[in-house]
PDB file of C-alpha atoms in Angstrom:
ATOM      1  CA  UNK A   1     104.118 132.246 100.869  1.00  0.00           C
ATOM      2  CA  UNK A   2     107.160 134.365 100.190  1.00  0.00           C
ATOM      3  CA  UNK A   3     109.145 134.172  96.966  1.00  0.00           C
ATOM      4  CA  UNK A   4     112.129 132.290  98.469  1.00  0.00           C
ATOM      5  CA  UNK A   5     109.890 129.536  99.892  1.00  0.00           C
ATOM      6  CA  UNK A   6     107.998 129.268  96.620  1.00  0.00           C
ATOM      7  CA  UNK A   7     111.254 128.806  94.681  1.00  0.00           C
ATOM      8  CA  UNK A   8     112.476 126.153  97.134  1.00  0.00           C
ATOM      9  CA  UNK A   9     109.127 124.349  96.879  1.00  0.00           C
ATOM     10  CA  UNK A  10     109.047 124.332  93.078  1.00  0.00           C
ATOM     11  CA  UNK A  11     112.657 123.232  92.697  1.00  0.00           C
ATOM     12  CA  UNK A  12     112.254 120.439  95.265  1.00  0.00           C
ATOM     13  CA  UNK A  13     108.899 119.373  93.810  1.00  0.00           C
ATOM     14  CA  UNK A  14     110.146 119.238  90.228  1.00  0.00           C
ATOM     15  CA  UNK A  15     113.373 117.365  91.079  1.00  0.00           C
ATOM     16  CA  UNK A  16     111.452 114.989  93.353  1.00  0.00           C
ATOM     17  CA  UNK A  17     108.919 114.335  90.592  1.00  0.00           C
ATOM     18  CA  UNK A  18     111.660 113.763  88.026  1.00  0.00           C
ATOM     19  CA  UNK A  19     113.580 111.443  90.357  1.00  0.00           C
ATOM     20  CA  UNK A  20     110.550 109.395  91.375  1.00  0.00           C
ATOM     21  CA  UNK A  21     109.136 109.207  87.844  1.00  0.00           C
ATOM     22  CA  UNK A  22     112.441 108.115  86.326  1.00  0.00           C
ATOM     23  CA  UNK A  23     113.146 105.484  88.983  1.00  0.00           C
ATOM     24  CA  UNK A  24     109.532 104.344  88.820  1.00  0.00           C
ATOM     25  CA  UNK A  25     109.785 103.895  85.072  1.00  0.00           C
ATOM     26  CA  UNK A  26     112.990 101.846  85.222  1.00  0.00           C
ATOM     27  CA  UNK A  27     111.427  99.696  87.931  1.00  0.00           C
ATOM     28  CA  UNK A  28     108.286  99.048  85.883  1.00  0.00           C
ATOM     29  CA  UNK A  29     110.282  98.063  82.787  1.00  0.00           C
ATOM     30  CA  UNK A  30     112.653  96.081  85.031  1.00  0.00           C
ATOM     31  CA  UNK A  31     115.940  97.295  83.632  1.00  0.00           C
ATOM     32  CA  UNK A  32     118.819  94.886  84.133  1.00  0.00           C
ATOM     33  CA  UNK A  33     120.522  97.077  86.751  1.00  0.00           C
ATOM     34  CA  UNK A  34     117.313  97.344  88.788  1.00  0.00           C
ATOM     35  CA  UNK A  35     116.756  93.585  88.640  1.00  0.00           C
ATOM     36  CA  UNK A  36     120.320  92.964  89.833  1.00  0.00           C
ATOM     37  CA  UNK A  37     119.920  95.464  92.660  1.00  0.00           C
ATOM     38  CA  UNK A  38     116.668  93.846  93.852  1.00  0.00           C
ATOM     39  CA  UNK A  39     118.322  90.443  93.838  1.00  0.00           C
ATOM     40  CA  UNK A  40     121.283  91.888  95.769  1.00  0.00           C
ATOM     41  CA  UNK A  41     118.923  93.411  98.344  1.00  0.00           C
ATOM     42  CA  UNK A  42     117.003  90.142  98.650  1.00  0.00           C
ATOM     43  CA  UNK A  43     113.611  91.334  97.393  1.00  0.00           C
ATOM     44  CA  UNK A  44     111.369  89.453  94.948  1.00  0.00           C
ATOM     45  CA  UNK A  45     111.254  90.896  91.430  1.00  0.00           C
ATOM     46  CA  UNK A  46     107.527  91.642  91.537  1.00  0.00           C
ATOM     47  CA  UNK A  47     108.423  94.271  94.142  1.00  0.00           C
ATOM     48  CA  UNK A  48     109.956  96.328  91.315  1.00  0.00           C
ATOM     49  CA  UNK A  49     106.590  96.625  89.588  1.00  0.00           C
ATOM     50  CA  UNK A  50     104.802  97.564  92.818  1.00  0.00           C
ATOM     51  CA  UNK A  51     107.346 100.254  93.668  1.00  0.00           C
ATOM     52  CA  UNK A  52     107.370 101.595  90.124  1.00  0.00           C
ATOM     53  CA  UNK A  53     103.588 101.893  89.890  1.00  0.00           C
ATOM     54  CA  UNK A  54     103.345 103.486  93.341  1.00  0.00           C
ATOM     55  CA  UNK A  55     106.036 106.023  92.476  1.00  0.00           C
ATOM     56  CA  UNK A  56     104.326 107.030  89.223  1.00  0.00           C
ATOM     57  CA  UNK A  57     100.975 107.367  91.013  1.00  0.00           C
ATOM     58  CA  UNK A  58     102.659 109.391  93.764  1.00  0.00           C
ATOM     59  CA  UNK A  59     104.161 111.777  91.222  1.00  0.00           C
ATOM     60  CA  UNK A  60     100.743 112.275  89.657  1.00  0.00           C
ATOM     61  CA  UNK A  61      99.272 112.924  93.110  1.00  0.00           C
ATOM     62  CA  UNK A  62     101.767 115.638  94.032  1.00  0.00           C
ATOM     63  CA  UNK A  63     101.537 117.334  90.626  1.00  0.00           C
ATOM     64  CA  UNK A  64      97.769 117.580  90.263  1.00  0.00           C
ATOM     65  CA  UNK A  65      95.960 120.460  91.941  1.00  0.00           C
ATOM     66  CA  UNK A  66      93.924 119.997  95.135  1.00  0.00           C
ATOM     67  CA  UNK A  67      93.511 116.574  96.818  1.00  0.00           C
ATOM     68  CA  UNK A  68      95.508 117.548  99.933  1.00  0.00           C
ATOM     69  CA  UNK A  69      95.008 114.229 101.711  1.00  0.00           C
ATOM     70  CA  UNK A  70      96.173 112.309  98.658  1.00  0.00           C
ATOM     71  CA  UNK A  71      99.299 114.478  98.533  1.00  0.00           C
ATOM     72  CA  UNK A  72     100.008 113.748 102.211  1.00  0.00           C
ATOM     73  CA  UNK A  73      99.834 110.015 101.469  1.00  0.00           C
ATOM     74  CA  UNK A  74     102.092 110.398  98.430  1.00  0.00           C
ATOM     75  CA  UNK A  75     104.728 112.276 100.418  1.00  0.00           C
ATOM     76  CA  UNK A  76     104.514 109.680 103.197  1.00  0.00           C
ATOM     77  CA  UNK A  77     104.862 106.880 100.645  1.00  0.00           C
ATOM     78  CA  UNK A  78     107.912 108.518  99.091  1.00  0.00           C
ATOM     79  CA  UNK A  79     109.492 108.931 102.520  1.00  0.00           C
ATOM     80  CA  UNK A  80     108.792 105.317 103.520  1.00  0.00           C
ATOM     81  CA  UNK A  81     110.016 103.918 100.191  1.00  0.00           C
ATOM     82  CA  UNK A  82     113.261 105.879 100.247  1.00  0.00           C
ATOM     83  CA  UNK A  83     113.983 105.338 103.945  1.00  0.00           C
ATOM     84  CA  UNK A  84     113.365 101.628 103.306  1.00  0.00           C
ATOM     85  CA  UNK A  85     115.859 101.781 100.444  1.00  0.00           C
ATOM     86  CA  UNK A  86     118.461 103.367 102.718  1.00  0.00           C
ATOM     87  CA  UNK A  87     117.853 100.727 105.406  1.00  0.00           C
ATOM     88  CA  UNK A  88     118.059  97.925 102.822  1.00  0.00           C
ATOM     89  CA  UNK A  89     121.351  99.175 101.413  1.00  0.00           C
ATOM     90  CA  UNK A  90     122.794  99.601 104.907  1.00  0.00           C
ATOM     91  CA  UNK A  91     121.675  96.078 105.872  1.00  0.00           C
ATOM     92  CA  UNK A  92     123.468  94.697 102.806  1.00  0.00           C
ATOM     93  CA  UNK A  93     126.636  96.615 103.631  1.00  0.00           C
ATOM     94  CA  UNK A  94     126.455  98.867 100.574  1.00  0.00           C
ATOM     95  CA  UNK A  95     128.565 102.015 100.533  1.00  0.00           C
ATOM     96  CA  UNK A  96     127.792 105.702 100.234  1.00  0.00           C
ATOM     97  CA  UNK A  97     127.304 105.545  96.460  1.00  0.00           C
ATOM     98  CA  UNK A  98     124.257 103.282  96.878  1.00  0.00           C
ATOM     99  CA  UNK A  99     122.854 105.571  99.583  1.00  0.00           C
ATOM    100  CA  UNK A 100     123.202 108.829  97.656  1.00  0.00           C
ATOM    101  CA  UNK A 101     120.077 108.492  95.473  1.00  0.00           C
ATOM    102  CA  UNK A 102     117.634 107.440  98.188  1.00  0.00           C
ATOM    103  CA  UNK A 103     118.960 110.050 100.641  1.00  0.00           C
ATOM    104  CA  UNK A 104     118.687 112.781  98.010  1.00  0.00           C
ATOM    105  CA  UNK A 105     115.078 111.769  97.309  1.00  0.00           C
ATOM    106  CA  UNK A 106     114.316 111.803 101.065  1.00  0.00           C
ATOM    107  CA  UNK A 107     115.692 115.342 101.321  1.00  0.00           C
ATOM    108  CA  UNK A 108     113.684 116.454  98.273  1.00  0.00           C
ATOM    109  CA  UNK A 109     110.558 114.822  99.723  1.00  0.00           C
ATOM    110  CA  UNK A 110     110.987 116.660 103.024  1.00  0.00           C
ATOM    111  CA  UNK A 111     111.689 120.011 101.352  1.00  0.00           C
ATOM    112  CA  UNK A 112     108.771 119.684  98.932  1.00  0.00           C
ATOM    113  CA  UNK A 113     106.411 118.684 101.734  1.00  0.00           C
ATOM    114  CA  UNK A 114     107.609 121.335 104.179  1.00  0.00           C
ATOM    115  CA  UNK A 115     107.577 124.246 101.725  1.00  0.00           C
ATOM    116  CA  UNK A 116     104.288 123.394  99.998  1.00  0.00           C
ATOM    117  CA  UNK A 117     101.756 126.235  99.829  1.00  0.00           C
ATOM    118  CA  UNK A 118      98.891 126.373 102.331  1.00  0.00           C
ATOM    119  CA  UNK A 119      96.331 125.458  99.658  1.00  0.00           C
ATOM    120  CA  UNK A 120      98.200 122.186  99.067  1.00  0.00           C
ATOM    121  CA  UNK A 121      98.106 121.180 102.726  1.00  0.00           C
ATOM    122  CA  UNK A 122      95.516 118.788 104.016  1.00  0.00           C
ATOM    123  CA  UNK A 123      95.714 119.982 107.587  1.00  0.00           C
ATOM    124  CA  UNK A 124      96.320 123.579 108.594  1.00  0.00           C
ATOM    125  CA  UNK A 125      97.383 124.967 111.958  1.00  0.00           C
TER     126      UNK A 125
END
């Protein structure tokens, strides 16, 4: 892996981890803003806890060494969760401001997954 790709990977991985961990935490503690957003989107409040726990576990999975298959699942989960958030906001008619966070996390997920080192990949070509 060349230096440029390694830098892209680490920056994307760290920002993705920070974004997922912080949103996971506020979902677990059910901050007022998160509760209001879930009600606006039409989801039950217990969904906040599920998403929060899954995000925290996903962050742990992508940060620990080895466990390539687990990392693949974590990246897939992040992608599905954030693409679901985008679809939910679009279905509710929310504007670009509501879409910014989930789209940014999708981009970081893709970059972190794509630029990950060979030893962190479950399947190799």
